[in-house]
Tab-separated table of C-alpha atoms in Angstrom:
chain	number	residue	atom	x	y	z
M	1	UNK	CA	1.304	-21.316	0.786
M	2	UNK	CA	0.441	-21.593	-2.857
M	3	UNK	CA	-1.672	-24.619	-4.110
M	4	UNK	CA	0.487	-25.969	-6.732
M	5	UNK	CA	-2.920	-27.319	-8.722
M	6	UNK	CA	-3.161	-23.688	-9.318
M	7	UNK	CA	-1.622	-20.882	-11.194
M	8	UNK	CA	-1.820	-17.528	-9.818
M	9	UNK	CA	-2.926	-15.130	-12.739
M	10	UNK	CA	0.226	-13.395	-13.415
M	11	UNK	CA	1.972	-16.366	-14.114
M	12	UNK	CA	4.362	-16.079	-16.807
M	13	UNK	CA	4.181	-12.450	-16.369
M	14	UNK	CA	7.632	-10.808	-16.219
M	15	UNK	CA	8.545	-7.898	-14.613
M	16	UNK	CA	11.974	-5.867	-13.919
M	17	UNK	CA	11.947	-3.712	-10.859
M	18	UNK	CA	14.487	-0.927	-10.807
M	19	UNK	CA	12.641	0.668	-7.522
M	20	UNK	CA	13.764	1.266	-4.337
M	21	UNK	CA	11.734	2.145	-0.555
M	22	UNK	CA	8.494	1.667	-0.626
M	23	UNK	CA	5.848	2.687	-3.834
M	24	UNK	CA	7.842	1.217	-6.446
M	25	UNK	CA	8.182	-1.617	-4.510
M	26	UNK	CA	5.072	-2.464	-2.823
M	27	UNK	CA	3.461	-2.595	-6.099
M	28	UNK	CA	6.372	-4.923	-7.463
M	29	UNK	CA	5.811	-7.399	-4.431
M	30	UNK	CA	2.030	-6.889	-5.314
M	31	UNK	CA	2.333	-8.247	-8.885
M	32	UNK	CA	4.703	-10.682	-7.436
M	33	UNK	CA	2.299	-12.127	-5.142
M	34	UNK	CA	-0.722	-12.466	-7.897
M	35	UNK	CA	1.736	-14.300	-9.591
M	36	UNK	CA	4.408	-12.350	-11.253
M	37	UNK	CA	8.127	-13.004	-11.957
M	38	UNK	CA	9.792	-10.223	-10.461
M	39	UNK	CA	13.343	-9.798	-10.864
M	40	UNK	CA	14.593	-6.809	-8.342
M	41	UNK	CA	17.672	-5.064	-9.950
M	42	UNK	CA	19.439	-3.306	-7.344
M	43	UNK	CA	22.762	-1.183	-6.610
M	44	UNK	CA	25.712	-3.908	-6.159
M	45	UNK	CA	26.629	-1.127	-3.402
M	46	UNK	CA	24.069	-1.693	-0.582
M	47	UNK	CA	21.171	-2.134	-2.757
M	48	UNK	CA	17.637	-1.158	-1.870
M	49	UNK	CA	17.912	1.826	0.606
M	50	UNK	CA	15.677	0.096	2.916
M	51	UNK	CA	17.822	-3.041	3.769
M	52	UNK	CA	19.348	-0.295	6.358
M	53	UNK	CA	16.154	1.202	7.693
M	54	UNK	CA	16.643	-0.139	11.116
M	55	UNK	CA	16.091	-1.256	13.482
M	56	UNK	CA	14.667	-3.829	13.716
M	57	UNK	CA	16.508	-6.050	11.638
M	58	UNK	CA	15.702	-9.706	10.503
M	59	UNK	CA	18.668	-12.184	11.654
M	60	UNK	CA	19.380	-15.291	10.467
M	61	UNK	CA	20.166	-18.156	12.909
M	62	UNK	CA	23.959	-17.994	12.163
M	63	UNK	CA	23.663	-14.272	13.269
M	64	UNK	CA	23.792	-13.117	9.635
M	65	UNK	CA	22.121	-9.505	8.611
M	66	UNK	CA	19.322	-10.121	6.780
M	67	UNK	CA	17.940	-6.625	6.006
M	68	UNK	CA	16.002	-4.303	8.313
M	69	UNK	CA	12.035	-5.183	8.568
M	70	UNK	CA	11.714	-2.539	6.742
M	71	UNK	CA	12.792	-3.752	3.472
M	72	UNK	CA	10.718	-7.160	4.043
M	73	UNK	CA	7.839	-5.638	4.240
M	74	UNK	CA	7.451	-5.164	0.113
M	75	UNK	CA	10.156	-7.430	-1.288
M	76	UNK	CA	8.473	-10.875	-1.407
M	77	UNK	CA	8.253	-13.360	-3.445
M	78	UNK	CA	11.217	-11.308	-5.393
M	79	UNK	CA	14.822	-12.133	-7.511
M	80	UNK	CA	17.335	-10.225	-6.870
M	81	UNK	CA	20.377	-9.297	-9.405
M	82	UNK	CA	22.694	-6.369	-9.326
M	83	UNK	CA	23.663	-4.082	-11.665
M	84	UNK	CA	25.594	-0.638	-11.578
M	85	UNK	CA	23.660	1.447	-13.882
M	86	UNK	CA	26.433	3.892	-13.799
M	87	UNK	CA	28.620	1.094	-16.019
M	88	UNK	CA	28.187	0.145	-19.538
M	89	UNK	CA	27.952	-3.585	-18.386
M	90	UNK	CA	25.113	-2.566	-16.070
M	91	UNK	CA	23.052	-0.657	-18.535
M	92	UNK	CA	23.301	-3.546	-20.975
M	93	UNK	CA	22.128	-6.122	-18.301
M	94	UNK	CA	19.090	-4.068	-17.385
M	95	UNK	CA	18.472	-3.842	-21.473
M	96	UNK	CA	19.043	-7.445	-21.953
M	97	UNK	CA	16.272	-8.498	-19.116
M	98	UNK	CA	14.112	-5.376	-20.465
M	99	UNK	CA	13.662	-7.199	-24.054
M	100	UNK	CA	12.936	-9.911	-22.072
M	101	UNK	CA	10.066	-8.141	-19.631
M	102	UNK	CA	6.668	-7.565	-19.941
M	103	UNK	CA	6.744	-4.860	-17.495
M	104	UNK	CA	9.390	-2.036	-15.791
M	105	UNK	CA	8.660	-0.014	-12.678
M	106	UNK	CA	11.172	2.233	-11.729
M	107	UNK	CA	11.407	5.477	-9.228
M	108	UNK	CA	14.199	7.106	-10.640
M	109	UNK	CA	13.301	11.452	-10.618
M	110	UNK	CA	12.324	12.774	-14.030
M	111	UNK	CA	14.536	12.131	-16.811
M	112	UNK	CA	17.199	10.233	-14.358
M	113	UNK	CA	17.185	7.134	-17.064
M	114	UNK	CA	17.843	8.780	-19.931
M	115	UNK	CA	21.575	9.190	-19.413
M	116	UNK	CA	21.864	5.557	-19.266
M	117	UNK	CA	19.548	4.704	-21.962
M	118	UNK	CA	16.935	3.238	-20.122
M	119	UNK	CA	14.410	5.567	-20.040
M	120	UNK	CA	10.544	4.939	-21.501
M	121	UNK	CA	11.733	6.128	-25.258
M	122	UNK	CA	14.875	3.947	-24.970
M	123	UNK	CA	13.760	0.827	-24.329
M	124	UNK	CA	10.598	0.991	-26.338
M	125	UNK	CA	12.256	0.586	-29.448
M	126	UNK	CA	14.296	-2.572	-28.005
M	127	UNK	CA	10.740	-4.349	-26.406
M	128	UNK	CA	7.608	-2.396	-27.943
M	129	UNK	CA	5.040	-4.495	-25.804
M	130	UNK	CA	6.620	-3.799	-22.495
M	131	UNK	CA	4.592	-1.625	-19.977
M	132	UNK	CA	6.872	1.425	-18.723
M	133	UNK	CA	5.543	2.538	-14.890
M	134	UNK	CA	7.232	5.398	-14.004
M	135	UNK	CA	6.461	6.499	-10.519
M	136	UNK	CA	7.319	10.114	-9.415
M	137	UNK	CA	6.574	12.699	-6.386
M	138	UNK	CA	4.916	14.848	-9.083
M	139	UNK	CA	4.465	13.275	-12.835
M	140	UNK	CA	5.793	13.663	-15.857
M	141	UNK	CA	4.415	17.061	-16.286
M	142	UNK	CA	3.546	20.170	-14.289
M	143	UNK	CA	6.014	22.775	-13.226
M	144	UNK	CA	7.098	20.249	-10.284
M	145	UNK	CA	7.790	17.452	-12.500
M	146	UNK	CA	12.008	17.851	-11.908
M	147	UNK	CA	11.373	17.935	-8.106
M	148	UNK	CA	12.330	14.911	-5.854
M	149	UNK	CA	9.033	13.344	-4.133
M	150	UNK	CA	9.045	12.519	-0.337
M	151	UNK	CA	5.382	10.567	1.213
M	152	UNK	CA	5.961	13.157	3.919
M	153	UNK	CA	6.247	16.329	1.690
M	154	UNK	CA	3.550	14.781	-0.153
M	155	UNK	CA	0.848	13.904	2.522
M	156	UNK	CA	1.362	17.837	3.725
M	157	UNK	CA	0.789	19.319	0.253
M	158	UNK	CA	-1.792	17.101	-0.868
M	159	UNK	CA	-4.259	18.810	1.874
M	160	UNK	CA	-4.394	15.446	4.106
M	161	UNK	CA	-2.492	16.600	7.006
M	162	UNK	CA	-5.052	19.557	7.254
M	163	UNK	CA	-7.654	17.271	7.690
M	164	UNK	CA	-5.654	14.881	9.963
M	165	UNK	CA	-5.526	15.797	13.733
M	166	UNK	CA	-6.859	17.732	16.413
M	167	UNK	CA	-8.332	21.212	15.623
M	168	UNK	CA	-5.947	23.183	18.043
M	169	UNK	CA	-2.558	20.733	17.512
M	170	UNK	CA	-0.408	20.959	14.596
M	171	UNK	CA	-1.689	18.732	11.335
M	172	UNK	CA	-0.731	15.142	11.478
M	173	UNK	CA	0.756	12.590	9.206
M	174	UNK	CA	-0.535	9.033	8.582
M	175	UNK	CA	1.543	6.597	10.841
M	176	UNK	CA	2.654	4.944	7.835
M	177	UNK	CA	3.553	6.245	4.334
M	178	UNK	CA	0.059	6.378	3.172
M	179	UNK	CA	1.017	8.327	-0.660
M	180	UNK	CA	3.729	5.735	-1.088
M	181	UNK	CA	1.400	2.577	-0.313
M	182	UNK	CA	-1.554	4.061	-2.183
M	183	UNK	CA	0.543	4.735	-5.018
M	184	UNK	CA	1.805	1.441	-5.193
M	185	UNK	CA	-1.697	-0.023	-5.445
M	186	UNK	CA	-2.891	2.453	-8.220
M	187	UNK	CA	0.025	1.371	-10.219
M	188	UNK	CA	-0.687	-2.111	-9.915
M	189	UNK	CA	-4.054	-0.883	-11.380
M	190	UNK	CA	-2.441	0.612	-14.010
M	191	UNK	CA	0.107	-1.931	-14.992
M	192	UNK	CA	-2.659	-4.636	-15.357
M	193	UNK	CA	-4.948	-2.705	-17.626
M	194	UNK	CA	-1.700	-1.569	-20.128
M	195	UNK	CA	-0.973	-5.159	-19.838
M	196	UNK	CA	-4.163	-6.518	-20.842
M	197	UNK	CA	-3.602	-4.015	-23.871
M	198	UNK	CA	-0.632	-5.024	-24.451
M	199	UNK	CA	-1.830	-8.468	-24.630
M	200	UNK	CA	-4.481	-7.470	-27.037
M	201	UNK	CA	-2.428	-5.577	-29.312
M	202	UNK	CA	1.122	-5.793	-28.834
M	203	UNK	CA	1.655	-2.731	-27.892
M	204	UNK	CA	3.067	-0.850	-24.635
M	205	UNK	CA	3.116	2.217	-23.105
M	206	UNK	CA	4.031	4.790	-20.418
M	207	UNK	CA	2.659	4.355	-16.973
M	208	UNK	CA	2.964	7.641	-15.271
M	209	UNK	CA	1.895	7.544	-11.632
M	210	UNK	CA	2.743	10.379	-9.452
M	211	UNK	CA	2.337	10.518	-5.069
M	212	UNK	CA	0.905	13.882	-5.166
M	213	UNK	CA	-1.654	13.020	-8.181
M	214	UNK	CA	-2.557	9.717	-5.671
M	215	UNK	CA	-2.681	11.483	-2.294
M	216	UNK	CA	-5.086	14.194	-3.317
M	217	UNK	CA	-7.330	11.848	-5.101
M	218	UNK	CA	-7.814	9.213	-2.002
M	219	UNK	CA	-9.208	12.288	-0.323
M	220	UNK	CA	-12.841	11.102	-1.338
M	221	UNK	CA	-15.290	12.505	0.352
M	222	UNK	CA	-13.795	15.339	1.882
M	223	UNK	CA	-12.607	16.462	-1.888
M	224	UNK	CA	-16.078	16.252	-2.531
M	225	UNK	CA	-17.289	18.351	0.386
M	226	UNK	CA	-14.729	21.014	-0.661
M	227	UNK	CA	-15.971	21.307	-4.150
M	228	UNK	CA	-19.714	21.321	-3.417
M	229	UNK	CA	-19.465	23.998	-0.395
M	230	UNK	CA	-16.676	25.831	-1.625
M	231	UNK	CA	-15.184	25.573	2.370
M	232	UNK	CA	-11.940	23.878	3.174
M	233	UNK	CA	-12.582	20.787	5.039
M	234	UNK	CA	-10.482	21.294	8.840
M	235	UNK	CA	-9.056	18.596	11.393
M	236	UNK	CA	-11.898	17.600	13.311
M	237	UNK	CA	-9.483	14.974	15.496
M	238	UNK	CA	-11.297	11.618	15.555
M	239	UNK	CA	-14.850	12.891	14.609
M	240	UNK	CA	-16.321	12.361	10.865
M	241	UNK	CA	-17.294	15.784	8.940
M	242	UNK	CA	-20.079	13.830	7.697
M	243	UNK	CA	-21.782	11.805	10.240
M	244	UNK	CA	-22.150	11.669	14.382
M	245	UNK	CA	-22.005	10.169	15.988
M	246	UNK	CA	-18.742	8.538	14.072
M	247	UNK	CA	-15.955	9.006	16.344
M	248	UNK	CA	-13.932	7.685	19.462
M	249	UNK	CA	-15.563	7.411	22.985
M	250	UNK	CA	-14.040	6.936	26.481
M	251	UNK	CA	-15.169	3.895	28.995
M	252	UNK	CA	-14.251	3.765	32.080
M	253	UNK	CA	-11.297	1.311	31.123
M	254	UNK	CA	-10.027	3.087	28.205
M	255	UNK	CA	-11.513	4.046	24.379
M	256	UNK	CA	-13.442	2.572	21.856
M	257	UNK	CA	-14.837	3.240	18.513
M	258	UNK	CA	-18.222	4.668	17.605
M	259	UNK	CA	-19.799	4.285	13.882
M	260	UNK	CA	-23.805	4.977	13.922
M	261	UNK	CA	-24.174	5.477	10.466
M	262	UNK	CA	-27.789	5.744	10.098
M	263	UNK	CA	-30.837	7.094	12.530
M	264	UNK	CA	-32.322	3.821	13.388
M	265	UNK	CA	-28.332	2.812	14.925
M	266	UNK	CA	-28.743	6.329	17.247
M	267	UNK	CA	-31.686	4.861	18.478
M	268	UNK	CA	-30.679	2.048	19.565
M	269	UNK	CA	-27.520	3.549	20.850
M	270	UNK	CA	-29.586	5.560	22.533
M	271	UNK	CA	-31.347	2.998	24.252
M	272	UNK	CA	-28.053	0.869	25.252
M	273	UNK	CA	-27.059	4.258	27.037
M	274	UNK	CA	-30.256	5.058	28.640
M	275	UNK	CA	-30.927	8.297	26.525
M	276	UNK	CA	-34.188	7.847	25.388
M	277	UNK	CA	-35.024	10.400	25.694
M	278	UNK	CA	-33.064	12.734	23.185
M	279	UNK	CA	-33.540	10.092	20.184
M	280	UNK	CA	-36.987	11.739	19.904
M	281	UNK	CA	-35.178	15.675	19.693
M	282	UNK	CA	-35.110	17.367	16.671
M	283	UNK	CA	-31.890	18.577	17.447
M	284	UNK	CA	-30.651	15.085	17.533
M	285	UNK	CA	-33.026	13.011	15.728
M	286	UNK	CA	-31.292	13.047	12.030
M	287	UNK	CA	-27.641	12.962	11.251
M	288	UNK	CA	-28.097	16.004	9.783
M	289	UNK	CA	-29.142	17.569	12.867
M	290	UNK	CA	-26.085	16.121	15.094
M	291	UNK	CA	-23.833	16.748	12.636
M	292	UNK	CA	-25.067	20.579	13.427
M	293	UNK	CA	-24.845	20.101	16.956
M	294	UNK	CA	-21.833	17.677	17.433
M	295	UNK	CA	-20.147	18.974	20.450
M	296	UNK	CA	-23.604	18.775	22.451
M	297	UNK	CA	-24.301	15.070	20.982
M	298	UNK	CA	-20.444	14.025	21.806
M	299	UNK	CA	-21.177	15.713	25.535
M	300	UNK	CA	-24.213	13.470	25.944
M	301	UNK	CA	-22.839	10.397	24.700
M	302	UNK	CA	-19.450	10.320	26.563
M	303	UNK	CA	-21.022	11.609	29.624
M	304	UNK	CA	-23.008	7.491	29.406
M	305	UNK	CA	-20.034	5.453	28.206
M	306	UNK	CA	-18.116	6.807	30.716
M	307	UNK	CA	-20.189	4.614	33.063
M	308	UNK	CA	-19.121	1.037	31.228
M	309	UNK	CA	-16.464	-1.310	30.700
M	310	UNK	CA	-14.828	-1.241	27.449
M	311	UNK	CA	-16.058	-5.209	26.913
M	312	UNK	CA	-19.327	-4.250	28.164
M	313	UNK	CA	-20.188	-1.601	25.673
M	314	UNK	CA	-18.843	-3.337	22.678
M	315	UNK	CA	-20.699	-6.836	23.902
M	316	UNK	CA	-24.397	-4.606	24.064
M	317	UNK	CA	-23.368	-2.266	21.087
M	318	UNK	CA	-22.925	-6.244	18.725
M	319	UNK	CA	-26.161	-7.495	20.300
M	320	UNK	CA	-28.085	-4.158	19.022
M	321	UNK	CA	-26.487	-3.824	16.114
M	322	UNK	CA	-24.844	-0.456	17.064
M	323	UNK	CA	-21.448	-0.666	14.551
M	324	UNK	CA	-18.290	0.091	17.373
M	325	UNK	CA	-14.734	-1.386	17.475
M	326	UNK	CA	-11.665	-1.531	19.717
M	327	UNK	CA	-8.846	0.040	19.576
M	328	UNK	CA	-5.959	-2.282	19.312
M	329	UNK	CA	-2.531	-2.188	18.962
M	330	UNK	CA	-0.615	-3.983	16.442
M	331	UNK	CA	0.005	-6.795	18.614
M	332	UNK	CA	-3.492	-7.235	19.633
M	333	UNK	CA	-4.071	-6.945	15.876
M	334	UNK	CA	-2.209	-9.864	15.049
M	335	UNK	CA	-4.058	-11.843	18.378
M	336	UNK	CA	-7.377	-11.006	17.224
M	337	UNK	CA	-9.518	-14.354	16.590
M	338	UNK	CA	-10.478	-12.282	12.965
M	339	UNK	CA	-7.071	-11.935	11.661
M	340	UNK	CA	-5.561	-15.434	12.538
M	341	UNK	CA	-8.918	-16.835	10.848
M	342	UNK	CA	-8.214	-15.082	7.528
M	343	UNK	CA	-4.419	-16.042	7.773
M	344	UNK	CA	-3.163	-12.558	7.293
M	345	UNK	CA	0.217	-13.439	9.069
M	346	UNK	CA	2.391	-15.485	6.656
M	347	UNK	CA	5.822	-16.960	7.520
M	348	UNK	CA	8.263	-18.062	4.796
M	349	UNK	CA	11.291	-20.357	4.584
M	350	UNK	CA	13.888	-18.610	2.867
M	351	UNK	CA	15.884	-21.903	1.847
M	352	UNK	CA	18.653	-21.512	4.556
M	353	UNK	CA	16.989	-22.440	7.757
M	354	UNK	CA	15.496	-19.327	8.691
M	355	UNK	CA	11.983	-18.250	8.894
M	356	UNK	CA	10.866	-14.504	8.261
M	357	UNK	CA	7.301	-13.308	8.884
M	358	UNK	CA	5.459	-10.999	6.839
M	359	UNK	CA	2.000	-10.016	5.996
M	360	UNK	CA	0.341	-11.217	2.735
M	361	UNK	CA	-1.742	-9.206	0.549
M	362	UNK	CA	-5.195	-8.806	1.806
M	363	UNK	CA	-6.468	-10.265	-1.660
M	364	UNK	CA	-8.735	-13.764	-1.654
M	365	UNK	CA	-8.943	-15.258	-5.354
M	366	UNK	CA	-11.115	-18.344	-5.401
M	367	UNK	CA	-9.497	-19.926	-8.731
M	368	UNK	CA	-6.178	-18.466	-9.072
M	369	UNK	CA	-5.032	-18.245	-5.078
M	370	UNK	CA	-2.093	-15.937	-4.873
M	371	UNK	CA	1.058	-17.252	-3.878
M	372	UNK	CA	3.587	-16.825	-0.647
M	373	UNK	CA	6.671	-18.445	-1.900
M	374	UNK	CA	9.548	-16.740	-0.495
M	375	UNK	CA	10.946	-14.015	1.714
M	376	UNK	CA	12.769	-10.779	0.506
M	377	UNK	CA	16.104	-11.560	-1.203
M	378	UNK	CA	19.296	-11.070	-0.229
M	379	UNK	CA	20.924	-8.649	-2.453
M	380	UNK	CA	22.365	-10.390	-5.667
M	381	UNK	CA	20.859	-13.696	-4.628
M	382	UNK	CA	19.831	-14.471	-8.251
M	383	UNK	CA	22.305	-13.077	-10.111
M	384	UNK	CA	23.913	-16.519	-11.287
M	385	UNK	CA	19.884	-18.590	-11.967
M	386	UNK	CA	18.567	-15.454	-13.886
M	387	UNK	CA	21.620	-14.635	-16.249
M	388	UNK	CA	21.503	-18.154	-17.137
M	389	UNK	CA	17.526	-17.643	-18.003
M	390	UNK	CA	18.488	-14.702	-19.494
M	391	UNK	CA	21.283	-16.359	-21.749
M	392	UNK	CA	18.617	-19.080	-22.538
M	393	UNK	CA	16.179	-16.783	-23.793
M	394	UNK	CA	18.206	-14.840	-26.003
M	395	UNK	CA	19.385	-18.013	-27.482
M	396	UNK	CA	16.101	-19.506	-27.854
M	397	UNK	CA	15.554	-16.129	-29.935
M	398	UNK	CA	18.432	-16.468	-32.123
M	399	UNK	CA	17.429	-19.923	-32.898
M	400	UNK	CA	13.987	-18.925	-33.788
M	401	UNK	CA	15.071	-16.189	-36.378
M	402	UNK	CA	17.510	-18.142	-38.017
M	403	UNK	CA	14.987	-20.842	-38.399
M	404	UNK	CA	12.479	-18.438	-40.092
């Protein structure tokens, strides 16, 4: 939990979410968690498409529906109002907290807002400070811009899925939505330098974050060896195109990880395996080299760890400094002595007498701790605490110009 001494640095920060799924919101519960008032408009009808994305779904003890997993997994920390955009009464709300907002993330498709009058222009000219993040499959620009944006569609025509598999199965997808979480992080980026210059000069501006734009740029590397060798990077399964040997081994109870990432680790690999005696080869003896003769090195190399116990191999591979890693499932994730040190599990109270578990944000601050306050919202939970902010506010302003 939060350490009340302290104020997490988006504190007093205010920001209106009018996202839904996953990128939008996983960078709203991001700015929520450093800090951030976030006040979650959603559809009175339903609301946030994920609260039906199960099973599983979270129960309350009275047997009550509390939303699939799904939707808790990027709605802490949150407010939630309602508001039917479709109604005059809605679009003023969402105008009325707007003027009110520092920031606005929305993942509506290109030009969806503007019929209501809460697009980027629109509400510019009622709050000139406030920071606009518009996130889209494909921009505002570019002869996709009108098309809807889907992490799937988006992982497949970014070029990751042809780098993401086996070389003779069909290309692969992330096991989670990858272009939708990466996105979400980039636009917290984003957001917090246009606020800083907003706080600097008063003035705010478009955010315009697209999945495909995101996607293709966490490439890294193998972007890099596309554009130097002018060859399309292929799936190589679970081996690197850069370094071996950097890849998944079997023991004789199951697999592990591999990472020698520099000579001096093959050698002493080497050594643990009792393969001496190809350290010395110049076929082998530089990563370029086994890069060049990879099948041959991952022969060798299995062929030996074959021989071991899983525990055994990782125990001698620690004690030589050889970097390898198990393979663990999400609930041997959670169990591992690493993860309950650094408190990555969180469970929150959500007022009623029910607990719901989630997973903070793997960010450490050492003077402005982020906080872990509440759980996902129900839908409309708010609606009655932030009106009445919103109707003290707007006095408060009244008051103020009539003063002046």
């Amino acid at each position: 939990m939060t350490d009340s001494r302290k104020k997490p640095p988006l504190a007093g920060i205010r920001v209106i979410e009018l996202a839904r799924v996953l990128a939008g919101p996983w960078a709203g519960q991001m700015l929520a968690d450093l800090g951030a008032d976030v006040i979650k408009v959603e559809n009175p009808d339903g609301g946030d498409d994920t609260r039906q994305w199960g099973p599983p779904f979270v129960e309350g003890g009275d047997g009550e529906n509390l939303s699939a997993a799904y939707y808790h997994c990027a709605n802490r920390n949150k407010r939630s109002v309602t508001a039917d955009l479709k109604t005059e009464e809605g679009q003023s709300l969402v105008r009325r907290l707007a003027a009110t907002a520092d920031v606005l993330i929305e993942n509506f498709k290109l030009g969806g807002l503007v019929k209501y009058g809460l697009d980027y222009e629109s509400l510019r000219k009622v709050n000139p400070k406030l920071v606009y993040c518009s996130i889209t499959g494909f921009g505002q620009s570019g002869p996709y811009a009108s098309l809807a944006g889907y992490d799937y569609i988006v992982q497949g025509m970014s070029g990751f899925m042809s780098i993401t598999g086996e070389p003779d199965r069909q290309p692969m997808k992330a096991g989670v939505a990858i272009a939708d979480i990466f996105t979400g992080i980039y636009a917290v980026a984003a957001i917090e330098a246009a606020l800083i210059h907003a706080l600097k000069t008063g003035e705010g501006q478009l955010v315009d974050m697209a999945l495909l734009d995101v996607q293709s740029a966490v490439l890294a590397n193998q972007n890099m060896n596309y554009l130097v060798s002018g060859r399309a990077p292929a799936r190589l399964g679970n081996a690197h195109p850069n370094i071996s040997p950097y890849e998944v081994v079997p023991s004789a109870d199951g697999y592990l990880i591999l990472a020698v990432g520099n000579d001096n680790q093959f050698r002493r690999l080497c050594t643990i395996l009792g393969l001496d005696g190809i350290a010395g080869d110049e076929r082998f003896s530089t990563n370029k080299a086994r890069v060049a003769n990879r099948d041959e090195v991952r022969r060798m190399i299995s062929t030996e760890t074959l021989k071991w116990q899983k525990a055994d191999l990782l125990k001698a591979c620690e004690e030589n400094a050889v970097p390898a890693g198990a393979i663990n499932t999400i609930e041997e994730m959670f169990a591992d002595p690493q993860i309950k040190a650094r408190g990555l599990r969180i469970d929150l109270p959500d007022g009623a007498g029910n607990v719901i578990p989630g997973v903070r944000t793997p960010v450490v601050l050492s003077k402005t701790p982020l906080r872990y306050e509440r759980p996902g919202p129900r839908l409309g939970e708010h609606q009655e605490e932030v009106l009445a902010e919103l109707e003290a506010l707007e006095r408060a302003e009244r008051e103020g110009k009539s003063a002046l």
